[in-house]
Each structure stands twice: as C-alpha cells, then as structure tokens.
mmCIF file of C-alpha atoms and ligand atoms in Angstrom:
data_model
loop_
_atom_site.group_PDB
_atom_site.id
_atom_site.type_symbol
_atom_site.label_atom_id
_atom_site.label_comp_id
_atom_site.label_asym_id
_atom_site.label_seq_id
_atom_site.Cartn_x
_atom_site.Cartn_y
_atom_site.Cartn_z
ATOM 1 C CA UNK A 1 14.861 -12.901 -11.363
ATOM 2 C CA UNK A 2 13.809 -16.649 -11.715
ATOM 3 C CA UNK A 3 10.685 -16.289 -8.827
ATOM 4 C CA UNK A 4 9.746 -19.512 -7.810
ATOM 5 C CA UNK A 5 11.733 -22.118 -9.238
ATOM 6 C CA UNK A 6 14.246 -21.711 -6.578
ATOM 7 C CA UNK A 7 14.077 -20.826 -2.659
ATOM 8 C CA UNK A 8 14.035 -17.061 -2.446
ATOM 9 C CA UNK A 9 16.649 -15.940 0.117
ATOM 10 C CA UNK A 10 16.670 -12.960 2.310
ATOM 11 C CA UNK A 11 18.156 -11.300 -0.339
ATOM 12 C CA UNK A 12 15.767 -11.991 -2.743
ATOM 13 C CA UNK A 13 12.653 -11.351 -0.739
ATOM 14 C CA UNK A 14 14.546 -7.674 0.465
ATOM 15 C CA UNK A 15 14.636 -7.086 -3.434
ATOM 16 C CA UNK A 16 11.450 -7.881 -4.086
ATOM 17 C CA UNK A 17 9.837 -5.875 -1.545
ATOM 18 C CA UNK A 18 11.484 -3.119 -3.012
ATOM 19 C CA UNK A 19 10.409 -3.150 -6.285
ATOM 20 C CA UNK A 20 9.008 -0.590 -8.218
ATOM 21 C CA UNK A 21 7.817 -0.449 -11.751
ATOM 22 C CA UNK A 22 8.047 -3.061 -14.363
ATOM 23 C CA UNK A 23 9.803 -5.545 -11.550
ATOM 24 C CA UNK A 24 6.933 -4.435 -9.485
ATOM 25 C CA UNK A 25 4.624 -5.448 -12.026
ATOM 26 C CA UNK A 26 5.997 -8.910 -12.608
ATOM 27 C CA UNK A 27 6.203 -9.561 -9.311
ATOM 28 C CA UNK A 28 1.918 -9.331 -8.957
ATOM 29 C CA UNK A 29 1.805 -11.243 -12.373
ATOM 30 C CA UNK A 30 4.002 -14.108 -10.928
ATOM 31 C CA UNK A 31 2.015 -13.589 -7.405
ATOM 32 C CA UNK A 32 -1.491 -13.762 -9.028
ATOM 33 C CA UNK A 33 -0.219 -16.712 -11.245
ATOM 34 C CA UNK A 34 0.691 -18.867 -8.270
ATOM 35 C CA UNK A 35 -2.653 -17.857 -6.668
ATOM 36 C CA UNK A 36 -4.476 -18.601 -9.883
ATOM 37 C CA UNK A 37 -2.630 -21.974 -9.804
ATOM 38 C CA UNK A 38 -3.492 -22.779 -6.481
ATOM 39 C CA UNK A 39 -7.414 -22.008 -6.260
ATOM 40 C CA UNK A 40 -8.176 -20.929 -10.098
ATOM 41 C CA UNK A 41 -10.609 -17.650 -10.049
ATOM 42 C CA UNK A 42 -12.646 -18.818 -6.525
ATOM 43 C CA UNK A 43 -12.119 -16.505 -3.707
ATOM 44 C CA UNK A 44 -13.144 -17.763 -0.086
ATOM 45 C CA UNK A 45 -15.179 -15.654 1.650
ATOM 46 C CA UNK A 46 -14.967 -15.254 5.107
ATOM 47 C CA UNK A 47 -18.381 -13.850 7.738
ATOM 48 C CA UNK A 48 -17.002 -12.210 10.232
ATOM 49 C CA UNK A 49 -19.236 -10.811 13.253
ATOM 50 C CA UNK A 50 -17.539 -8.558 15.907
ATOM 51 C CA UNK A 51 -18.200 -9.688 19.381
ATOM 52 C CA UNK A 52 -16.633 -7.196 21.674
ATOM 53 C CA UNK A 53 -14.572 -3.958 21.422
ATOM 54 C CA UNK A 54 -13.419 -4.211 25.183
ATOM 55 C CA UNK A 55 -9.726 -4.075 25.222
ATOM 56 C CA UNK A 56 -7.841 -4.554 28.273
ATOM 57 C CA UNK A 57 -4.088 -3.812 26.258
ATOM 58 C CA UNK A 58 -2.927 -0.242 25.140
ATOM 59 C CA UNK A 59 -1.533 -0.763 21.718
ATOM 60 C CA UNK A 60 -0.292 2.401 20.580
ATOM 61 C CA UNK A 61 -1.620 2.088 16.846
ATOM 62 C CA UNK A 62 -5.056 0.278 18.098
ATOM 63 C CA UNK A 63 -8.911 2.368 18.041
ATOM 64 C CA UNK A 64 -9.971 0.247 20.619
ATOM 65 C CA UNK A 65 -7.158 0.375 22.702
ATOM 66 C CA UNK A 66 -8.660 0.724 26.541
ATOM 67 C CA UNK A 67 -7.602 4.544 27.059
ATOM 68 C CA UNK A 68 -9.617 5.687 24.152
ATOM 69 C CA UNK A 69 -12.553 6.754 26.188
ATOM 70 C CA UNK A 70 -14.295 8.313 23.059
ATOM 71 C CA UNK A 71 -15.057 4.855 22.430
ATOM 72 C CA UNK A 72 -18.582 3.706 22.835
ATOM 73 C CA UNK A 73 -17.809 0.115 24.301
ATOM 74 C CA UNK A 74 -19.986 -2.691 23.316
ATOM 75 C CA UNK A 75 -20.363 -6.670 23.962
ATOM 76 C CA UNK A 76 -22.788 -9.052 22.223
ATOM 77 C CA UNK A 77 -22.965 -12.241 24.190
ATOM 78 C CA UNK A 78 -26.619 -13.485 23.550
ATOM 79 C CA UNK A 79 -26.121 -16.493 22.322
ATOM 80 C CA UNK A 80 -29.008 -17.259 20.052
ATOM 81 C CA UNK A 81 -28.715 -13.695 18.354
ATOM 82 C CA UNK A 82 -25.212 -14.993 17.476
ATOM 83 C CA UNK A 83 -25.945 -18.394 15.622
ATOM 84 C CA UNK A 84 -29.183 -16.783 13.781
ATOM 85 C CA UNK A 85 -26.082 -14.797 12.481
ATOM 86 C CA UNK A 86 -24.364 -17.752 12.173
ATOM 87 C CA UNK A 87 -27.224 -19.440 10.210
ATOM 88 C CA UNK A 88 -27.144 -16.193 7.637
ATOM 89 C CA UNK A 89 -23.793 -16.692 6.541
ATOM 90 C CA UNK A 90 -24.365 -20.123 6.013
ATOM 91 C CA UNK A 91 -27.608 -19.355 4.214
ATOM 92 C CA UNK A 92 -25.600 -16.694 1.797
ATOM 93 C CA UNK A 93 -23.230 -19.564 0.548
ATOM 94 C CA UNK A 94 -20.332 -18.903 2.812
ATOM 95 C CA UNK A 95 -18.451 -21.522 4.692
ATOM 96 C CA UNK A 96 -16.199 -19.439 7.093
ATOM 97 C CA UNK A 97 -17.232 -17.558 9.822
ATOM 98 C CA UNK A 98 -14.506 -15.518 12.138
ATOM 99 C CA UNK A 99 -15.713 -14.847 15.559
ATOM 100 C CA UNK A 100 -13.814 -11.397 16.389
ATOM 101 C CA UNK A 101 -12.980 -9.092 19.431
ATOM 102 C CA UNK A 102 -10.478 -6.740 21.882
ATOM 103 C CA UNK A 103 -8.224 -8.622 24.431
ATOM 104 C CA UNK A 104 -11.473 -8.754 26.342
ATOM 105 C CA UNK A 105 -10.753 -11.213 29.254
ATOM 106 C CA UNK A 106 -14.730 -10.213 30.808
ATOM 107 C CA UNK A 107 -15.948 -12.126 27.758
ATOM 108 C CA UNK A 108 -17.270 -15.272 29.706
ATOM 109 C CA UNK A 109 -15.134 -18.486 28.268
ATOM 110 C CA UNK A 110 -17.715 -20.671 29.120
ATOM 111 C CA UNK A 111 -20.060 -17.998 26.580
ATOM 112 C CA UNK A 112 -17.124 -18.665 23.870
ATOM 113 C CA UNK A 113 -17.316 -22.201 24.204
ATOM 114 C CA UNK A 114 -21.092 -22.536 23.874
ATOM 115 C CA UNK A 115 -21.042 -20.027 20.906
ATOM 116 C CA UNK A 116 -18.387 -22.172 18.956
ATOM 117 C CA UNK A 117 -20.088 -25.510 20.141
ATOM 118 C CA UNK A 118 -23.774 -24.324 19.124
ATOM 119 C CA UNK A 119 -22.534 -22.807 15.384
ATOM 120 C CA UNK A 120 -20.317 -26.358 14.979
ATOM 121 C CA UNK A 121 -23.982 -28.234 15.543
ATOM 122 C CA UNK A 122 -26.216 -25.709 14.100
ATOM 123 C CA UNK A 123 -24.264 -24.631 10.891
ATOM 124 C CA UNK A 124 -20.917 -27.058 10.216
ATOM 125 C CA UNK A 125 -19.308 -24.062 9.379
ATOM 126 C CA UNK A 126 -15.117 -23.921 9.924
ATOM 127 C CA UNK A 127 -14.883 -21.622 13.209
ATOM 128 C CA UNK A 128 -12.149 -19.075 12.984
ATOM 129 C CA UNK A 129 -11.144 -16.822 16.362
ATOM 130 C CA UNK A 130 -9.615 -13.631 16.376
ATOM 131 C CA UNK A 131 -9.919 -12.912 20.243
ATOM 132 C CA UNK A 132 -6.369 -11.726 21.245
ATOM 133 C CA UNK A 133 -3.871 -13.201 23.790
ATOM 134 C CA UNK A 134 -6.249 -15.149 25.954
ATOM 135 C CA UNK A 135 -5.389 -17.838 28.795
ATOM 136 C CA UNK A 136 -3.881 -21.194 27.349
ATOM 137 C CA UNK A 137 -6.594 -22.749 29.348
ATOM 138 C CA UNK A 138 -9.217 -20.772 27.312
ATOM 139 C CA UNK A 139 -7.532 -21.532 23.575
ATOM 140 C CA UNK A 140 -7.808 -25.513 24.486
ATOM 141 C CA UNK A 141 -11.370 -25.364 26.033
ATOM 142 C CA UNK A 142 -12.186 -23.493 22.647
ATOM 143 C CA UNK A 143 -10.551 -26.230 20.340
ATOM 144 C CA UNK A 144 -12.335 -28.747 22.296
ATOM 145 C CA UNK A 145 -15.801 -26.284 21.891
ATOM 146 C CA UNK A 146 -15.050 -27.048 18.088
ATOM 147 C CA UNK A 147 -12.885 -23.759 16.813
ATOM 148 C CA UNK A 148 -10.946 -24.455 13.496
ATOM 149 C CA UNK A 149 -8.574 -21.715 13.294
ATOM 150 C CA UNK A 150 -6.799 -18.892 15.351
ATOM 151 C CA UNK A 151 -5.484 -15.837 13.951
ATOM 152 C CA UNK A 152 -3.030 -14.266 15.503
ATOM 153 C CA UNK A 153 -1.135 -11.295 14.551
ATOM 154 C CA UNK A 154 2.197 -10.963 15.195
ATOM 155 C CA UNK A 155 2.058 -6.985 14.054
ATOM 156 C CA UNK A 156 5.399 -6.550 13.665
ATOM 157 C CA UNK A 157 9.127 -9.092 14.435
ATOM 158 C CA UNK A 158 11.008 -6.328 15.804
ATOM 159 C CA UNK A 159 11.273 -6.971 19.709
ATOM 160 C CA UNK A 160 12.076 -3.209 20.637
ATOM 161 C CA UNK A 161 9.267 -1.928 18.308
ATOM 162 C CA UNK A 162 6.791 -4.995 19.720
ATOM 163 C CA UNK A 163 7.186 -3.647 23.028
ATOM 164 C CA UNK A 164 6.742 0.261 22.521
ATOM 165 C CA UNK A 165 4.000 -0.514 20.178
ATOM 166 C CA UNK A 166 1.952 -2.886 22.477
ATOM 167 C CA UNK A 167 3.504 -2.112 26.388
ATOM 168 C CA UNK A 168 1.963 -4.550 27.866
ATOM 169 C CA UNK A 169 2.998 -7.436 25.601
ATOM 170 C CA UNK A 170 6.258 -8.934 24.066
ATOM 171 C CA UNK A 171 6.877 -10.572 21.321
ATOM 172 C CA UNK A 172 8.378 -13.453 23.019
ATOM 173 C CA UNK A 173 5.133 -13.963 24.682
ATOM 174 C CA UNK A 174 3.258 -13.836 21.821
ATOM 175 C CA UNK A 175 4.613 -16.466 19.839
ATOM 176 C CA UNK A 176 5.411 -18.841 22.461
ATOM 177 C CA UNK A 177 1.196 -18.337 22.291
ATOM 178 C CA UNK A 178 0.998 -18.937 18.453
ATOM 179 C CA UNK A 179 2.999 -21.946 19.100
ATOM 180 C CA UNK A 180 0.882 -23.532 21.967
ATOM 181 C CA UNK A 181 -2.250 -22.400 19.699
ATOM 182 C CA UNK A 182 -0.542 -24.715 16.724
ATOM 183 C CA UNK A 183 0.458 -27.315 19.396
ATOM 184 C CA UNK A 184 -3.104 -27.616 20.415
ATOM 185 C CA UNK A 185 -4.115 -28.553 16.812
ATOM 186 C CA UNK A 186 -5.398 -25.294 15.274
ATOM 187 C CA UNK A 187 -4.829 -23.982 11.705
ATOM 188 C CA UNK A 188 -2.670 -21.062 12.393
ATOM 189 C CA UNK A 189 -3.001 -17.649 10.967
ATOM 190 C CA UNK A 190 -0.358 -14.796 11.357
ATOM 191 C CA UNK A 191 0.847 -11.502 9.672
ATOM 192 C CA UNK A 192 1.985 -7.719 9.836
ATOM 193 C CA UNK A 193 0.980 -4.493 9.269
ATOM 194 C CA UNK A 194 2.854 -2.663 7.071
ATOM 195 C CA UNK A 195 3.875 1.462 7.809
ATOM 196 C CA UNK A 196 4.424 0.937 11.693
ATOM 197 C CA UNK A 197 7.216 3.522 13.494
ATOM 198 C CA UNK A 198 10.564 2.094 12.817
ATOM 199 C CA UNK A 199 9.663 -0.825 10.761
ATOM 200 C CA UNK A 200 12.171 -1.676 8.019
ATOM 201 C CA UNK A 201 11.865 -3.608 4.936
ATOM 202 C CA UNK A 202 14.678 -5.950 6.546
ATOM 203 C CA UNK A 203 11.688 -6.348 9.598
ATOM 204 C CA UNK A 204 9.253 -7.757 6.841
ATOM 205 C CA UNK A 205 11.413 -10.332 5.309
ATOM 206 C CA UNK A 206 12.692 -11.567 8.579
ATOM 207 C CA UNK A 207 8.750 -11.787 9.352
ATOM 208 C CA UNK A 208 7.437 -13.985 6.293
ATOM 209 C CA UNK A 209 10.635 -16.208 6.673
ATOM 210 C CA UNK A 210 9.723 -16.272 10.324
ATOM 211 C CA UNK A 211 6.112 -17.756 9.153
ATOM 212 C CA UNK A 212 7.670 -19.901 6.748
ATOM 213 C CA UNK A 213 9.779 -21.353 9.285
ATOM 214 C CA UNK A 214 6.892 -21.895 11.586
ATOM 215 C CA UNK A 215 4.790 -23.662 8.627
ATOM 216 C CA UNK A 216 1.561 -20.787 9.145
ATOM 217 C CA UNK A 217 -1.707 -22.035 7.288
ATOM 218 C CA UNK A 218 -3.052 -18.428 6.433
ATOM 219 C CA UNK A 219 -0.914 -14.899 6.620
ATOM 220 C CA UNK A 220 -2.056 -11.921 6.407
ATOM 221 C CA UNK A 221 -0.879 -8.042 5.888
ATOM 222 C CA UNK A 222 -2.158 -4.701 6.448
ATOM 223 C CA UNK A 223 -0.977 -1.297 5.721
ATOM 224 C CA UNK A 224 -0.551 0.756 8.833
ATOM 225 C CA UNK A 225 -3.823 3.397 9.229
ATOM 226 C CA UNK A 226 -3.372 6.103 11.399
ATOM 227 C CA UNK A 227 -6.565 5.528 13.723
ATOM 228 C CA UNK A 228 -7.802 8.870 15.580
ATOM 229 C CA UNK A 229 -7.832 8.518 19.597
ATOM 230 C CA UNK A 230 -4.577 6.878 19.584
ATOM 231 C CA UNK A 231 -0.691 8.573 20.051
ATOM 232 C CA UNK A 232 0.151 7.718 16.611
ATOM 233 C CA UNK A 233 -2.923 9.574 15.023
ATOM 234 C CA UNK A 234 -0.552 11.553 12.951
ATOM 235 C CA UNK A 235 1.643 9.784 11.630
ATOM 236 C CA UNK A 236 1.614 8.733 7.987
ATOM 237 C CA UNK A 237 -0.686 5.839 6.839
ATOM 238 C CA UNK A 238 1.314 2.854 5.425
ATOM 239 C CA UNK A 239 2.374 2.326 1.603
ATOM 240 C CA UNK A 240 0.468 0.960 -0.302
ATOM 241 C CA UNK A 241 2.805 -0.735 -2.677
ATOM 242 C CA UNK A 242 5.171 -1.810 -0.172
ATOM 243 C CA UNK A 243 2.273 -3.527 1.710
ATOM 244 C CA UNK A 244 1.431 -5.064 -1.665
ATOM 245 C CA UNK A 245 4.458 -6.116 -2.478
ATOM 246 C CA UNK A 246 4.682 -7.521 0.843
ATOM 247 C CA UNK A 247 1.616 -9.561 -0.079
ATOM 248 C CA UNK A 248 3.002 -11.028 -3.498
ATOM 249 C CA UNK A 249 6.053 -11.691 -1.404
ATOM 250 C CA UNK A 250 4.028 -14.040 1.340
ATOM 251 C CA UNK A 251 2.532 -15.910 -1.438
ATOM 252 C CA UNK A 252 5.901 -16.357 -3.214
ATOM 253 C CA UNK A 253 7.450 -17.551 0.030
ATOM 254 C CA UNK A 254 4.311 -19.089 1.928
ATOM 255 C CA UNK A 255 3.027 -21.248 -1.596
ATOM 256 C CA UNK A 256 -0.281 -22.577 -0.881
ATOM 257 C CA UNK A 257 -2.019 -20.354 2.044
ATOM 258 C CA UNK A 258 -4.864 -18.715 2.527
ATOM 259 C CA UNK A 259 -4.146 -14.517 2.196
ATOM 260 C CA UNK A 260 -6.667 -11.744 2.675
ATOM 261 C CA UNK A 261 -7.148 -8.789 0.349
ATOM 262 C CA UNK A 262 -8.269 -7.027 3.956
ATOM 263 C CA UNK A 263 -10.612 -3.936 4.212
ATOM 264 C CA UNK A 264 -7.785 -1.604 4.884
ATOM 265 C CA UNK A 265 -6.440 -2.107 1.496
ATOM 266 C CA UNK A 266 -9.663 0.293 0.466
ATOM 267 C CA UNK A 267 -8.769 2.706 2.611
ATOM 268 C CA UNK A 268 -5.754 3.870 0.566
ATOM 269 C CA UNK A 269 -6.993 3.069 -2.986
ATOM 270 C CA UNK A 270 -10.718 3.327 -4.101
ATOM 271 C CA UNK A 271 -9.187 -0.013 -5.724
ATOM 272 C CA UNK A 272 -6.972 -0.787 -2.912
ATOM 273 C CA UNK A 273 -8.817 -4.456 -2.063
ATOM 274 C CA UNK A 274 -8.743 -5.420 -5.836
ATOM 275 C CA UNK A 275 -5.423 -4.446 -6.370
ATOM 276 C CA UNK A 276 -4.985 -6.480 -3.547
ATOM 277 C CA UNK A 277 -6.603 -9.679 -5.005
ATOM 278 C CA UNK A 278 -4.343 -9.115 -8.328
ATOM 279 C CA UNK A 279 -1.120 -9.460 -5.864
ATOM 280 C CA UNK A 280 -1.932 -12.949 -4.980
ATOM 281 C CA UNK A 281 -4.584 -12.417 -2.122
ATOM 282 C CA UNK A 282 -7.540 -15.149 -1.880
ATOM 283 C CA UNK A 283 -10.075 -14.387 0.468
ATOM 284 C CA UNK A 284 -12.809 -11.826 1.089
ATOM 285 C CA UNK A 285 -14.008 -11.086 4.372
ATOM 286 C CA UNK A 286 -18.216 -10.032 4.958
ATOM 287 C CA UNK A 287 -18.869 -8.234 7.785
ATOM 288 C CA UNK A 288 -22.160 -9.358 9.748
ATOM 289 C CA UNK A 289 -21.772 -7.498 13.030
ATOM 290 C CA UNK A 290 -24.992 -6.053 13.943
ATOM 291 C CA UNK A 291 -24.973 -2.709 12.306
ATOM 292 C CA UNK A 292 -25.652 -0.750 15.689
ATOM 293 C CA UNK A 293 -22.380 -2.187 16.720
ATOM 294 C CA UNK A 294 -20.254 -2.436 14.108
ATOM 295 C CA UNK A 295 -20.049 1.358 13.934
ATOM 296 C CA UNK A 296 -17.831 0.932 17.327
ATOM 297 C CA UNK A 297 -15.637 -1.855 16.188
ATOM 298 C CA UNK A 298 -12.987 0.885 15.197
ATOM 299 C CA UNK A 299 -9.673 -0.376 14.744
ATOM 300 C CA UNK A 300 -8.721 1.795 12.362
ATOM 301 C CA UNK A 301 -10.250 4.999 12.049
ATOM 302 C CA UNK A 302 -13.559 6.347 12.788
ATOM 303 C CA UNK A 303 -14.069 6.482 8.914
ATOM 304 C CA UNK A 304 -14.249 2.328 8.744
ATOM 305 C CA UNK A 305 -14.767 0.342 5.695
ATOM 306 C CA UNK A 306 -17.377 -2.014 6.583
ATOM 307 C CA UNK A 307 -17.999 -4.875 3.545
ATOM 308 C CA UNK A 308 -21.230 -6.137 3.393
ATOM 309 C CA UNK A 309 -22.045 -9.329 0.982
ATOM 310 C CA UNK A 310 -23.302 -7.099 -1.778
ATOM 311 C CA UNK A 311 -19.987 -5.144 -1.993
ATOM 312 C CA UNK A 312 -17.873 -8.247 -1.871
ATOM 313 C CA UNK A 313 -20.193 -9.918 -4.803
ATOM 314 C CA UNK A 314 -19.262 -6.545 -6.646
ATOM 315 C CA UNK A 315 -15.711 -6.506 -5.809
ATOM 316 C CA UNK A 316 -15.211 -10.205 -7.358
ATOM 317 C CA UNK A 317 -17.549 -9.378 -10.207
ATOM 318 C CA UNK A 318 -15.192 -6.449 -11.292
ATOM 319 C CA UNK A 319 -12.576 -8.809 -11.136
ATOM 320 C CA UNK A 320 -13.655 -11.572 -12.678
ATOM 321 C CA UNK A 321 -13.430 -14.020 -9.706
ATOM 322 C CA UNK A 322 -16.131 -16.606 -7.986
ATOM 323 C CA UNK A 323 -17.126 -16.805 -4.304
ATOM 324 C CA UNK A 324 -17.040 -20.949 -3.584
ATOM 325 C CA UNK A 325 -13.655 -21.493 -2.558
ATOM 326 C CA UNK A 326 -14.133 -24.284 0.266
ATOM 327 C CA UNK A 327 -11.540 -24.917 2.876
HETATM 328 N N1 5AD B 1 -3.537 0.027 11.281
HETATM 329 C C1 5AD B 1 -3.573 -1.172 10.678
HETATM 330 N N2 5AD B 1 -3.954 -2.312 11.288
HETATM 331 C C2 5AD B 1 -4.329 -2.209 12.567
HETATM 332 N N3 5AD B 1 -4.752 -3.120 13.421
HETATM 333 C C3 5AD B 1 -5.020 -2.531 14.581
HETATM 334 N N4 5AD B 1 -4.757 -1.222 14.509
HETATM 335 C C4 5AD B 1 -4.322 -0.998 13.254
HETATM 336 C C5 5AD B 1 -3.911 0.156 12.559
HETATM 337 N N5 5AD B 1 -3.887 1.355 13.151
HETATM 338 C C6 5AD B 1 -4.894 -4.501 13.013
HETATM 339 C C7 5AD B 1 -4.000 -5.400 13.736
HETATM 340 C C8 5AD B 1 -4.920 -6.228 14.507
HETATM 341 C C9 5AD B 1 -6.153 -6.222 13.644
HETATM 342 C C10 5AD B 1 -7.399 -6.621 14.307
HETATM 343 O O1 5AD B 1 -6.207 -4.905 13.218
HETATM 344 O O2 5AD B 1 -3.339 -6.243 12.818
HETATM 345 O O3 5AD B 1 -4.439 -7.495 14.722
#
C-alpha cells in the first residue's frame, strides 16, 4: 500500500493496525523514515518529576486510583526543592521538563503557579503539565504562570468503555477540557492505551483520526499493564505489536508530532522502548522524582520502570540516535 503519498482512510489505518509480518515490517520502516525525515537521529528528551500520587478519581486500570489503600500517598510541594530539580535537568542538557501528578485537587493552585512561574525565570525551560482534569480556572492561571504544554489523555474514544473505565468521568467532559486547554493557547498532547477491556482496533483508528481532526501537537500510546491493587489486576497486559503498530500509525496519520517511546513499552520487551523508537517514536522521557518518592508513583505496577539519564543515554546509544532535539 502507497503509505503516505495519499490520505490514509479508515480503512487504511484499520489495515495497518492489523498488520503482521513483512506488512508489519514496512509499516515501522515507512514510520521510522518519516520520523527520520522530520527530526534526523535527535531524540528530545523530556525530565519529568512526579509531584503527587493523590488521586481523587477511581479509574479502574489506574495504581493510584484513590481506593488503593496499599498505596503509600505522597506530595512534594516545597518549592525550592522543585526548581533545584528543575535547574538539574537543565544542567544535564535537557530542555523539557513535565511537571506530573493524580487528579489531586489538594495540590494548592496558587503552589502550581509559583512552581511553573519560578522554573520559566530560573531555567527557560518549555513547561509541560500532566495534572489531570483540573478546574478551567486553574489550566488558565497556569498558562498565564508560564506552562507550555498540557497532556491529556484521552485513554480510550469509546464512550461506554470511558465511563466504566473511569466512573467518575466521561468522555464528553474530557475533551470539551482538551479543547478549552487548546483554546487557552497550549500545545496539546493526547493518546491511548492500547489492551483496555473492550477496546477494538475500530476504537483506535476512530481515536488517531479523532486527534487528527483536532490538529494535537504531541500523541502518545501505551500498552495496557495490568497494575496490582486495581479490579483489572488480572487481566492480560496489552500487545505489544498492536500498540506499536498503533504508534507507526499516529505518525503516518499525525506527520510532524512529537511521540513518546514511553516506559511501559519496557515492560513487555527487554527492547520494548527501542523497538518503540524504530516505529516512529521521538522522545525519551528522564525521570527526576526524588527517589524516596518515585517508588510510590505507581501507575502501573508495583514492578515500575523508572529511566534515569544514564539509561536513556544507553538506550539512544544502542540505537544510534542523539539527545538535542529542541522544541
Ligand atoms: N496501563 C497503561 N497505562 C496506564 N495509565 C494509567 N494506568 C495504566 C495502565 N494500567 C496511563 C494513562 C495515564 C498515564 C499517566 O498512565 O494513560 O494517563
């Protein structure tokens, strides 16, 4: 099939997420190529430091959902510990840094905003949140603090699943929230996990044309991990070549975007996250969470894959790839 050169339809992108093989093969080749076109062998590498796993929603698939009392529940809000952080990442040659947490509404806003204010002034770095479904109010006093970038997940397009999955959500709600976050003038981010109960293939190319449609900056996808503490503990993890495949597919469709090879990835392959970077993914992400807490940050499973900047150097090394891309 001629990838690229024409709009892939429904069809197409229901094909290709199905491939296996030689097609499945081709399909990372033309993936990587585009990548390869697009930012040559530099990979942008992201600091991330977790601020809080207080979560006030249940999410069926989620570690840090709020009924997992197992969880040993943490908060860093000292500001100056936070931008000496900050400063690090700058200081290793990184120009990203993602500011992460639960739904945690009893994180002070007016902590947020100073956080994202001081790092802007301290460090220049391009301010990324990842902080959940919080007040309108909140996501403008943040842009105005001097936030970049908002990523947030739309997990999965089906409406029925949406709401078994995450009860006391909808899916309606949380895009009309991804739209008011692009309305107030953030780069968007969005994406899926792969592997969740019910989910089709049909579900994941409605999804990427759905981010297509809505012009998303930065997409990402994750295979589904079956996270102890939660109701869906047993279940199967997601595959690993469909969530691949799902990958080459977003850059097919989404062209010039920013794509993680995430941490998850590792947790089905020993080569999961290079594979990863081979099917048109772009971007590393460090973790700098303070090491006492970063052990609770458990979205996944208690067995976490935590990156450090040594192991991401190593990763891109093996692969022939630079750190340096700048946004
Ligand atoms: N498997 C895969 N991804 C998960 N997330 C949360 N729980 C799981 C899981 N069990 C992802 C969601 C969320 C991000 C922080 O982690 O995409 O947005």
């Amino acid at each position: 099939m001629n990838l690229v050169e024409r709009e892939l339809t429904r069809e197409d992108i229901i094909y290709l997420l199905n491939s296996e093989g030689e097609e499945q093969n081709q399909l990372f080749i033309r993936a990587n190529e585009l990548k390869n076109n697009y930012f040559g062998n530099k990979v942008l590498l992201r600091g991330v430091i977790e601020l809080s796993n207080h979560c006030r929603l249940n999410c069926l698939y989620c570690g840090m959902r709020k009924d997992n009392k197992e969880l040993t529940r943490y908060r860093i809000d000292n500001i100056e510990k936070i931008i000496e952080i900050a400063k690090v990442i700058k200081s290793n040659g990184l120009n990203s840094i993602s500011l992460q947490s639960g739904d945690d509404y009893s994180y002070p806003i007016s902590t947020l905003c100073k956080i994202v204010s001081n790092i802007k002034r301290e460090t220049g770095l391009h301010i990324i949140l990842v902080l959940g479904e919080r007040k309108k109010s909140d996501i403008e006093k943040l842009k105005l603090a001097g936030a970049d970038m908002y990523i947030l997940k739309l997990e999965t397009v089906d409406k029925i699943a949406f709401k078994n999955l995450r009860p006391e959500t909808s899916f309606e709600k949380r895009f009309d929230l991804l739209k008011f976050i692009k309305d107030t003038g953030y780069e968007t981010s969005s994406g899926f996990i792969v592997g969740l109960p019910s989910q089709d293939v049909e579900d994941l190319a409605d999804g990427i044309l759905l981010l297509k449609e809505f012009g998303i900056n930065n997409a990402s996808v994750s295979p589904f991990i079956p996270s102890d503490c939660t109701p869906l503990s047993s279940l199967p993890y997601g595959n690993l070549n469909l969530t691949l495949n799902t990958l080459s597919v977003m850059r097919l469709v989404l062209g010039k975007i920013n794509i993680p090879a995430v941490s998850a990835f590792n947790l089905l392959d020993t080569y999961g996250q290079s594979k990863a970077l081979n099917a048109g993914a772009n971007v590393v992400t460090i973790n700098y969470t303070p090491p006492e807490n970063a052990i609770d940050y458990i979205i996944y499973t208690t067995n976490r894959h935590i990156v450090k900047l040594m192991a991401a150097k190593d990763l891109l090394d093996s692969e022939g790839l630079e750190s340096g891309l700048i946004i």
